[in-house]
Structures are given as C-alpha cells and as structure tokens.
mmCIF file of C-alpha atoms in Angstrom:
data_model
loop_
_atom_site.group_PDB
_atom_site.id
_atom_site.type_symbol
_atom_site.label_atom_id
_atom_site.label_comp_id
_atom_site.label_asym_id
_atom_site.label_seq_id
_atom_site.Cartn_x
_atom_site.Cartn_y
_atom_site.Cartn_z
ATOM 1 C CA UNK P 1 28.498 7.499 7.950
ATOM 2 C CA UNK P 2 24.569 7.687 8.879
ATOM 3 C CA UNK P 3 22.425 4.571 7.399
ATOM 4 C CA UNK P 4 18.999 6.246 7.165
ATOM 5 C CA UNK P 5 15.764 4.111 5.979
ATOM 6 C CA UNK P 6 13.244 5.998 4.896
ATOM 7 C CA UNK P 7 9.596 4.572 4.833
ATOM 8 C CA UNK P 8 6.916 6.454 3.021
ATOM 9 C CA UNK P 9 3.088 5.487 3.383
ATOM 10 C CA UNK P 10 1.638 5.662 -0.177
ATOM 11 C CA UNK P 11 -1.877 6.745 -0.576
ATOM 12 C CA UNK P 12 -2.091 10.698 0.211
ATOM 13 C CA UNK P 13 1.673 10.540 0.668
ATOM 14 C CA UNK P 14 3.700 9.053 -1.654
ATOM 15 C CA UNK P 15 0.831 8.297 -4.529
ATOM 16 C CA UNK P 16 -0.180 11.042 -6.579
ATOM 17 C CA UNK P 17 -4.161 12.711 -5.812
ATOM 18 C CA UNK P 18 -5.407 10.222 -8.875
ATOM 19 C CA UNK P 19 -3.894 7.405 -6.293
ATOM 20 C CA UNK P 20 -1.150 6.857 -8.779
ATOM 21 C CA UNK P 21 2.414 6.761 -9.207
ATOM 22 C CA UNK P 22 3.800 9.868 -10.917
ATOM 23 C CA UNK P 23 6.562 9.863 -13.621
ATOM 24 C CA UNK P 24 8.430 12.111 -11.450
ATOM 25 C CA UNK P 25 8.201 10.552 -8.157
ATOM 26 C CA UNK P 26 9.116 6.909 -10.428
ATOM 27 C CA UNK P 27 12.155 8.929 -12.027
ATOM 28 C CA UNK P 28 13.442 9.869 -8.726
ATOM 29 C CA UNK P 29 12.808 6.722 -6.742
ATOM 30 C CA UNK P 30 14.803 4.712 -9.362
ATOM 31 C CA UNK P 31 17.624 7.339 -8.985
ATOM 32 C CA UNK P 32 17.475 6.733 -5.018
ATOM 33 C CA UNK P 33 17.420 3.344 -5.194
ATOM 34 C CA UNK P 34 20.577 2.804 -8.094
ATOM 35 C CA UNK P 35 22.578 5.497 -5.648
ATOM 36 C CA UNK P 36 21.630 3.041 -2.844
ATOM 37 C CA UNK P 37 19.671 4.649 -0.639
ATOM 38 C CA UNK P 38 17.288 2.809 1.588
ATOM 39 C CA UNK P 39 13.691 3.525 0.568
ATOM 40 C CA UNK P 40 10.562 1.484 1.143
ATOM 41 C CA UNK P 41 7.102 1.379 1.830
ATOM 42 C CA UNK P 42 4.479 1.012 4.302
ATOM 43 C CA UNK P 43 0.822 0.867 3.689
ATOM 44 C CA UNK P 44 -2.574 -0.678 4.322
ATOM 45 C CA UNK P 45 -2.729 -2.039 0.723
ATOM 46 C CA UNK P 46 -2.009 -5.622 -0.424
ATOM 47 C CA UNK P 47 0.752 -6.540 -2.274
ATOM 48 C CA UNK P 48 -1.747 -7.056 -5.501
ATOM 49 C CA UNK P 49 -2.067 -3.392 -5.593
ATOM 50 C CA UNK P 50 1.373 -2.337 -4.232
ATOM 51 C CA UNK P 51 3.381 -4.117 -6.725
ATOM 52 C CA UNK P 52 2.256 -2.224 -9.950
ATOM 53 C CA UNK P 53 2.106 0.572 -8.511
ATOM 54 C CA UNK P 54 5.777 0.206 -7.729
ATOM 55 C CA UNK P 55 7.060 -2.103 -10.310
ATOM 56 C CA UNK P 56 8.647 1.213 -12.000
ATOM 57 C CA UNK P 57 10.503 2.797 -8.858
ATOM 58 C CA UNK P 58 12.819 -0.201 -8.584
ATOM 59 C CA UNK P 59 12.183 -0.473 -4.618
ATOM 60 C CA UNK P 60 15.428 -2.412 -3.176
ATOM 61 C CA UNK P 61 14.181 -3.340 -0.111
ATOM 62 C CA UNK P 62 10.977 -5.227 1.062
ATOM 63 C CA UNK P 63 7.838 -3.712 1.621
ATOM 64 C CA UNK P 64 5.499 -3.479 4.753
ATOM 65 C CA UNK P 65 2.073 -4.366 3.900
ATOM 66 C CA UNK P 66 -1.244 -4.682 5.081
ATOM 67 C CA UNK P 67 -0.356 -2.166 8.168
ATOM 68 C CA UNK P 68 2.553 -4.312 9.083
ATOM 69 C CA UNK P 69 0.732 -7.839 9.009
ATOM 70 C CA UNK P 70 3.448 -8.637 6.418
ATOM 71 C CA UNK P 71 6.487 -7.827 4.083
ATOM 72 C CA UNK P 72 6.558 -8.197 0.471
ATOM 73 C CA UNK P 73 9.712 -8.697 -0.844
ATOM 74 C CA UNK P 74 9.526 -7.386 -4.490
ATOM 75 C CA UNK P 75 12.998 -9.035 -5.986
ATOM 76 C CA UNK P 76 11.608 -12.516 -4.744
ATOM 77 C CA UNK P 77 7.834 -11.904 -5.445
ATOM 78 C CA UNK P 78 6.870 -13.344 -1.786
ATOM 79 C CA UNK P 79 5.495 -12.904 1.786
ATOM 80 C CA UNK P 80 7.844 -12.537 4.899
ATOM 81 C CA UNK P 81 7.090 -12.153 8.268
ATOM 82 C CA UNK P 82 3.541 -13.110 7.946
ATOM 83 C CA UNK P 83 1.249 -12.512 11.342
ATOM 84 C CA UNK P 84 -1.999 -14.643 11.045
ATOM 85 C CA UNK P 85 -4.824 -14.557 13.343
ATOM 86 C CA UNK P 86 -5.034 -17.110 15.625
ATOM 87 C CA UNK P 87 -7.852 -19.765 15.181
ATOM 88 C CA UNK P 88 -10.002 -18.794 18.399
ATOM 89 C CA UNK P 89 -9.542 -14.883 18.028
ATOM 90 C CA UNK P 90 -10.862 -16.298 14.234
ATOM 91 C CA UNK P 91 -14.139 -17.484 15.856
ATOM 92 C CA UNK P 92 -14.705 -14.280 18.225
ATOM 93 C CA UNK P 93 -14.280 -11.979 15.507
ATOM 94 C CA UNK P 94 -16.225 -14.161 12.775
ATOM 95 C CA UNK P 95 -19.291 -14.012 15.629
ATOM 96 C CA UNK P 96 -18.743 -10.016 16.001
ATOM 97 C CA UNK P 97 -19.588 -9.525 12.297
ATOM 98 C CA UNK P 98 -22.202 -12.209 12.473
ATOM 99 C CA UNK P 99 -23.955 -9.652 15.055
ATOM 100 C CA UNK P 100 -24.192 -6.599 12.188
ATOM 101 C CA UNK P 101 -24.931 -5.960 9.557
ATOM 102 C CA UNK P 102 -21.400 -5.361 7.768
ATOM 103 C CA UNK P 103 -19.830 -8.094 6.000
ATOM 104 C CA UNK P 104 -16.303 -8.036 6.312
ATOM 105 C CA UNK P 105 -13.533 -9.038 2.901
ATOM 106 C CA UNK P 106 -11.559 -11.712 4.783
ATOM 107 C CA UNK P 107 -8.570 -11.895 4.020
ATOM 108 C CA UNK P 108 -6.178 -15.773 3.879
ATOM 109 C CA UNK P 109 -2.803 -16.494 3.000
ATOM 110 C CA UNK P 110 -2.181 -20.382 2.362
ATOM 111 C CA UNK P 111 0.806 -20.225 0.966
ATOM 112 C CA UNK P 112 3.628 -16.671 0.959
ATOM 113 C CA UNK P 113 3.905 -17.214 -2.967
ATOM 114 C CA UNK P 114 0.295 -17.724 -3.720
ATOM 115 C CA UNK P 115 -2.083 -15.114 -4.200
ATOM 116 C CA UNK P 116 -4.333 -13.754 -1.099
ATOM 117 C CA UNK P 117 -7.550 -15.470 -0.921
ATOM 118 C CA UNK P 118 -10.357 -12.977 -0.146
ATOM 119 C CA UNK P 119 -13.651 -14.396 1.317
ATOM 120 C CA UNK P 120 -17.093 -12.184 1.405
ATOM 121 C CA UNK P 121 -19.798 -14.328 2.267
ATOM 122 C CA UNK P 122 -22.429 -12.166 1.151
ATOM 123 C CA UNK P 123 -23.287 -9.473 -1.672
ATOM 124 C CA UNK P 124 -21.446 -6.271 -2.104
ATOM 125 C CA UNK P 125 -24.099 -4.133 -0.235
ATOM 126 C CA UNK P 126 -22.404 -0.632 -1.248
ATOM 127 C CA UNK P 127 -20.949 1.285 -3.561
ATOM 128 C CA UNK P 128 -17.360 1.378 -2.283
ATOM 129 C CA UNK P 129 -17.198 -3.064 -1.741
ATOM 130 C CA UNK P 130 -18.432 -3.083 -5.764
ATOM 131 C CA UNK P 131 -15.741 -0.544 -6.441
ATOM 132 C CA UNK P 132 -13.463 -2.245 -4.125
ATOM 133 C CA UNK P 133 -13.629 -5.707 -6.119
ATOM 134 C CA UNK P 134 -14.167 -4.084 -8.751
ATOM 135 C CA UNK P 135 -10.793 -2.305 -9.164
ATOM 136 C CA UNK P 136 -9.220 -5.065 -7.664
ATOM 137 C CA UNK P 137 -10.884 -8.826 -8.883
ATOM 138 C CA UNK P 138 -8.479 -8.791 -12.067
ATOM 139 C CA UNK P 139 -5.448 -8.614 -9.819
ATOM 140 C CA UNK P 140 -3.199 -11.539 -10.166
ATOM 141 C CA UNK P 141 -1.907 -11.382 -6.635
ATOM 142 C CA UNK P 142 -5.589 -11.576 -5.109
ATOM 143 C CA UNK P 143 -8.285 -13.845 -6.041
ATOM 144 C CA UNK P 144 -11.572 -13.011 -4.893
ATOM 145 C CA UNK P 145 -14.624 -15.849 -3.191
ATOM 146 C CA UNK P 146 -17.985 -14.034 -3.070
ATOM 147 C CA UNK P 147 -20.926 -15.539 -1.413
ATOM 148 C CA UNK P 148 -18.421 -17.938 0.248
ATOM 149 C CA UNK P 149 -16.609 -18.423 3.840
ATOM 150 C CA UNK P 150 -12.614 -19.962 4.384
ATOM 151 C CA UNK P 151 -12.883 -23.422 4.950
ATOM 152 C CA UNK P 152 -12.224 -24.461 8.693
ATOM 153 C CA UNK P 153 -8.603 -25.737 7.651
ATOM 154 C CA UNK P 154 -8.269 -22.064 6.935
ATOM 155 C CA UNK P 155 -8.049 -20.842 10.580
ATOM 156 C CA UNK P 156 -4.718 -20.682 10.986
ATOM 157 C CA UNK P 157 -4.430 -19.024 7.540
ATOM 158 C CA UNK P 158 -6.567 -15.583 8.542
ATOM 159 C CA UNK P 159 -4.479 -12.393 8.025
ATOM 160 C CA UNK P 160 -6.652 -9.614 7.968
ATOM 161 C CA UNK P 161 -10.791 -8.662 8.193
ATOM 162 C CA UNK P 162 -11.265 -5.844 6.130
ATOM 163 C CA UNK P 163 -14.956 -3.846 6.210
ATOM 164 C CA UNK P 164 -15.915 -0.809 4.873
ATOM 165 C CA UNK P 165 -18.941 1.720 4.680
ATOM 166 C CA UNK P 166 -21.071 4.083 7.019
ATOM 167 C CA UNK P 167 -18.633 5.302 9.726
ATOM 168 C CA UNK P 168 -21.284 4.980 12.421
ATOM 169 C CA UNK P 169 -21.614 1.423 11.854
ATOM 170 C CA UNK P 170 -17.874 1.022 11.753
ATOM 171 C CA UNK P 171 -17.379 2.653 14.577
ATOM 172 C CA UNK P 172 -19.971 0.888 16.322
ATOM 173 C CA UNK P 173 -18.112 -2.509 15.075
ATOM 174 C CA UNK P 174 -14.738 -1.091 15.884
ATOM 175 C CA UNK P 175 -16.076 -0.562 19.572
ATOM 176 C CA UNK P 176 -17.035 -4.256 20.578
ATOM 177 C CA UNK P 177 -13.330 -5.481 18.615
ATOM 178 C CA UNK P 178 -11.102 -2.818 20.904
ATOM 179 C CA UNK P 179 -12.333 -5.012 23.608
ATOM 180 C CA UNK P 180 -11.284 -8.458 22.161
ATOM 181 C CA UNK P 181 -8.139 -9.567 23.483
ATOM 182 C CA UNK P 182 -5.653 -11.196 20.978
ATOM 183 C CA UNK P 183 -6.280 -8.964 18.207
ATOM 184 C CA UNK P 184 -5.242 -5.065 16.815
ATOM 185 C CA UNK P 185 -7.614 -2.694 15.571
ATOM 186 C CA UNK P 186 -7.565 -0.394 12.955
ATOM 187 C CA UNK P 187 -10.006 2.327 12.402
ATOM 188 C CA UNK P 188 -10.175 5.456 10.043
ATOM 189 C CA UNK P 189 -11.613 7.454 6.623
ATOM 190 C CA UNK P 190 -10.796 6.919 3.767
ATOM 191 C CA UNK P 191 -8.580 9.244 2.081
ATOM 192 C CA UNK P 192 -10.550 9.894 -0.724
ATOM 193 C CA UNK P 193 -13.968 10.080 0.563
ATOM 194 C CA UNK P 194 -13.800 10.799 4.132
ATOM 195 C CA UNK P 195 -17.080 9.708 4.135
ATOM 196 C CA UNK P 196 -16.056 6.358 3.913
ATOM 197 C CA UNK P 197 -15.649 4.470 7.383
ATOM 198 C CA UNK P 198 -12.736 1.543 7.004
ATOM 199 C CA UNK P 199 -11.944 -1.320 9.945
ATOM 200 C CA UNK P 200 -9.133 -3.485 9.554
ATOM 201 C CA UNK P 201 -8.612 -6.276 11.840
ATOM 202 C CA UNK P 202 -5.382 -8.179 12.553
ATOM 203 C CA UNK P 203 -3.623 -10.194 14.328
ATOM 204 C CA UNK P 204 -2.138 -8.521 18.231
ATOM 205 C CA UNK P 205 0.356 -6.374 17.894
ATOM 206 C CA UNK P 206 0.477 -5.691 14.201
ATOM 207 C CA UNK P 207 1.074 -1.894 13.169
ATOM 208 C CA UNK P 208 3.123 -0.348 11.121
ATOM 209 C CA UNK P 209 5.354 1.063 14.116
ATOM 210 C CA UNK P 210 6.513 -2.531 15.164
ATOM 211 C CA UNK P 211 6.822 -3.273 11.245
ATOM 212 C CA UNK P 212 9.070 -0.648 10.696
ATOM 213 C CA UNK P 213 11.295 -0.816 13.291
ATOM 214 C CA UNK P 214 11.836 -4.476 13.015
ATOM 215 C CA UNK P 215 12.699 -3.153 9.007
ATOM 216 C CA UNK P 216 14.934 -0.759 10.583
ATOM 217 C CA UNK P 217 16.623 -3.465 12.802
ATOM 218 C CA UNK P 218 17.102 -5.854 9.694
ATOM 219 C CA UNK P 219 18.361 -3.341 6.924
ATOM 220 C CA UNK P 220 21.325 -2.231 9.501
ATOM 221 C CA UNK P 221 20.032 1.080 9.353
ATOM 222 C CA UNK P 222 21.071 3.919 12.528
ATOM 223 C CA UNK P 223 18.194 6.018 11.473
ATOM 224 C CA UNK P 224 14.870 5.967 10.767
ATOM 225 C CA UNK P 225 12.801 8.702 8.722
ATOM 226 C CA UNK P 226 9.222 7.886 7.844
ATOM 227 C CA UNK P 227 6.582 10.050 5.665
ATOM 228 C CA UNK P 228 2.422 10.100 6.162
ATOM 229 C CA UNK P 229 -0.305 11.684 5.845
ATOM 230 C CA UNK P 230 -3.199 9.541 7.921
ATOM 231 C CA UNK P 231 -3.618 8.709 11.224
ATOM 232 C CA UNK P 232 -2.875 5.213 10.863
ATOM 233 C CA UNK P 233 0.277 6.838 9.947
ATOM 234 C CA UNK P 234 0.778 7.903 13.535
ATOM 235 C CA UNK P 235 2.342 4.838 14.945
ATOM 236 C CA UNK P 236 4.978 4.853 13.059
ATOM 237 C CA UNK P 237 5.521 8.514 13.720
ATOM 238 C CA UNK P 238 5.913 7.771 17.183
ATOM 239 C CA UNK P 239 9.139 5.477 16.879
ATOM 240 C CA UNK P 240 10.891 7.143 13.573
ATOM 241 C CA UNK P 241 13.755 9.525 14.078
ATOM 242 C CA UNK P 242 12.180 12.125 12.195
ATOM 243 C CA UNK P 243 8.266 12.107 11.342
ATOM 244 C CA UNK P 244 7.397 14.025 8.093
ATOM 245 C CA UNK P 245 4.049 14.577 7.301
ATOM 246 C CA UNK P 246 3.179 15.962 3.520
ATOM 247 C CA UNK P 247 1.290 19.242 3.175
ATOM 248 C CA UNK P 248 -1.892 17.538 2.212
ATOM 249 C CA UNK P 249 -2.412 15.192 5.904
ATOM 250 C CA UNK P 250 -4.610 15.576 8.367
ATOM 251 C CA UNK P 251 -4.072 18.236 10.897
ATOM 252 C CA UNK P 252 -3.741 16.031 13.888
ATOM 253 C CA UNK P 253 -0.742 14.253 11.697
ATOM 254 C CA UNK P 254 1.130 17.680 10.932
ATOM 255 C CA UNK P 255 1.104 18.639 14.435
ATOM 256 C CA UNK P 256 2.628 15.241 15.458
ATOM 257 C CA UNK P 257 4.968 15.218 12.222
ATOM 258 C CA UNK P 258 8.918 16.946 12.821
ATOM 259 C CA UNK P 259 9.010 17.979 9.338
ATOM 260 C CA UNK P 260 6.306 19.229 7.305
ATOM 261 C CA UNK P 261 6.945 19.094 3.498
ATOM 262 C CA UNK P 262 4.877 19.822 -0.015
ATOM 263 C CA UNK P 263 1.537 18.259 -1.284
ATOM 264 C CA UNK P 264 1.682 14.713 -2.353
ATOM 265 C CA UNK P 265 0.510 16.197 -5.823
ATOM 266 C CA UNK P 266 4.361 17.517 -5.889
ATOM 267 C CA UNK P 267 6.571 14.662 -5.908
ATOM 268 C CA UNK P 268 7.790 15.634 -2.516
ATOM 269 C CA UNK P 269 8.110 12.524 -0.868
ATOM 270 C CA UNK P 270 11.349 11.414 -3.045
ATOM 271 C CA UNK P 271 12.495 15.210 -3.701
ATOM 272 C CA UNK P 272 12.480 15.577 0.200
ATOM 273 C CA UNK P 273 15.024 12.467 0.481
ATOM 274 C CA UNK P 274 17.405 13.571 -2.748
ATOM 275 C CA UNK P 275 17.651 16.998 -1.049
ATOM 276 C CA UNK P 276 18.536 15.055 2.493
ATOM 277 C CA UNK P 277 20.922 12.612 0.861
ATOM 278 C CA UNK P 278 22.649 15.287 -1.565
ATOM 279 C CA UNK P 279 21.247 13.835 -4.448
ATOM 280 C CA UNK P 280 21.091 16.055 -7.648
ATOM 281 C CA UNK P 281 17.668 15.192 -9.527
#
C-alpha cells in the first residue's frame, strides 16, 4: 500500500483567516493522526508560535520550521536538523544591514532545547516589529534582546535574519543578499497585509523543498502531497507528488498547484486528506 506524507504550510493554508487553528481543522487532524496518517507541517514560523498553535492536532511527526532551517520535533520538545549560518557569511550579511536602514530580528540557537535567542540591536521602528514582539515576547520558546547584538561566540549559532517593513526597501536589501554566496534568500508579502515587505535570510540551501523531501526520505513515505498558498510555498510545489494550493493563494501558486481545493476559512486542508485517505469525519 501507498505511504503518502502530506505537508501543509500553515498561515493562509492550514490556519484559519484570524491566523488560528480552527476546532474543526483540530478535530480532524487528531482523527488523521490516531488513524496514522502522516501529516505535518512546514512554515516560516518558529517553533514558539507553531507549537500552540498545534498542541491540539496531536501532529505525529516532526515539523519543518523556519522555511526548512530546522525540524521541531513536538513529542521530544527539540530542534533537529539545525542549518546555522556560517561565521563569515555572519559578517557579510551583518555589514549588508549595517548599510540600511532596516534592522533585522536575528535569530540564534545555542542550544536545540533552549529557547531561540532573538537579537534587534535597535528600536522597533514600525508598526509591524512592535506588533511582531509584541505578539510574540511572552513566548516561552523565544526570548527576545532589544537594543543588543549576539555575542561573537555566537557566530556559529546564527539561524536566521529576519526584517520586515516597506517592500521597496526590502527589496532593495533582498537585491545586494541574492548576490552573496553562502547564503538563501527569502523574499515576499505578508499574508495579511500585502503591504508588508518580509526578508528572511538563511543559511545556503535551506527551503522548504530540500526540507521536505529529506522528511519524505526519513518517514519511509512513497509519496509526497504538500498544501500552500504563498509563493514561498512554491519550492516545495516543485518536488511534491501532487501540489495543492487552497482557494484563497495567490494566483501564480494556483496555476503551479495540481489540485486546487476550498478557502483556508473551510477546514479544507485536513477534509481534503480524510476524503483522499477514506477517512469518514
């Protein structure tokens, strides 16, 4: 019989408009996961946010997190496969921000059961960074340093740059990075304010395509189906066995998706995989 993985992004595809988890979509995921089907996640988002939001759908298989820089393995409460930045792409991309005017949330993992330490060095200029901390500084999985830098025996401990704010200025940022060797760029709008320019820097070669197929590789798994709705959703699209986009994604990821199905806003992420594995809900 077919192993299929499925691998569902979560904000605009698995997450509810109010970037929540649903009863529903909870109800059903436990019911996946006790009939043991393979269902995980892959997202931009830390583990400090993931985890809640998925502590009641009983997920029985890691995580991947921070667009593939890691796994979080939810039974054991821990990184795996962690991909840091190495020291001297550290210093080129520390001296790119330096250059403008956006101060990146730098992100450093000391230790795979610690919580992320998160460095700004300066104040939260706009409205999204305050609401980004904001939403986030109570977290117990992430613990916040403003007005402060990593120490230097933090180099080899860098995971991820994360900036956010006017999408010309990211842009502009994202441009000068593309051409730094050593490193992966990851540039979009947010999915709730399009407005909203993000950059995420990481270490070479992290996305969530390689992420999920090394998943794939490790669960035993013949097939792989994954579910998005942004375009840093389209990596993974590109190596899944079937690509599903939800009603509510961007054009440009319907038209790469195999499968389009409902609006995140109607469960139909996990009703999609019930239906495909013949499980009454």
């Amino acid at each position: 019989m077919s192993r299929t993985l499925y691998v569902t992004d979560l904000d605009g595809t698995l997450l509810a408009p109010n970037a929540t988890v649903s009863a529903e979509t909870a109800r059903i995921m436990r019911r996946l996961a006790a009939d043991g089907v393979m269902v995980t996640c892959a997202t931009a988002r830390t583990p400090a946010t993931v985890d809640p939001l998925l502590a009641d759908c009983n997920i029985p298989l890691p995580g991947v997190v921070m667009t593939g820089a890691a796994d979080w393995d939810f039974a054991a409460k821990a990184y795996r496969n962690v991909k840091f930045i190495t020291p001297e792409v550290v210093r080129a991309i520390d001296d790119i921000f330096a250059d403008e005017t956006m101060k990146p949330f730098v992100y450093t993992l000391p230790d795979v059961k610690a919580p992320l330490q998160v460095y700004h060095s300066g104040q939260l200029l706009n409205d999204y960074e305050r609401r980004f901390y904001h939403e986030r500084s109570h977290l117990p999985l992430k613990y916040f340093h403003l007005g402060a830098t990593p120490d230097a025996g933090l180099d080899s401990c860098h995971i991820l740059y994360f900036a956010m704010g006017d999408p010309a200025t990211v842009d502009r940022i994202a441009a000068r990075l593309y051409d730094l060797p050593g490193c992966y760029i990851s540039n979009y709008r947010d999915t709730y304010d399009p407005g909203i320019g993000l950059i995420e820097v990481f270490a070479d070669k992290v996305d969530k395509a390689s992420a999920v197929s090394e998943l794939k590789r490790r669960s035993g798994a013949d097939r792989l189906v994954v579910f998005g709705d942004n375009l840093n959703d389209l990596s993974m699209f590109a190596v899944a066995d079937t690509a599903v986009a939800v009603e509510n994604a961007l054009p440009q990821v319907k038209e790469k998706a195999d499968v389009v199905i409902g609006p995140n806003s109607a469960d139909a992420v996990p009703r999609y995989i019930a239906k495909q594995e013949g499980i009454v809900i």
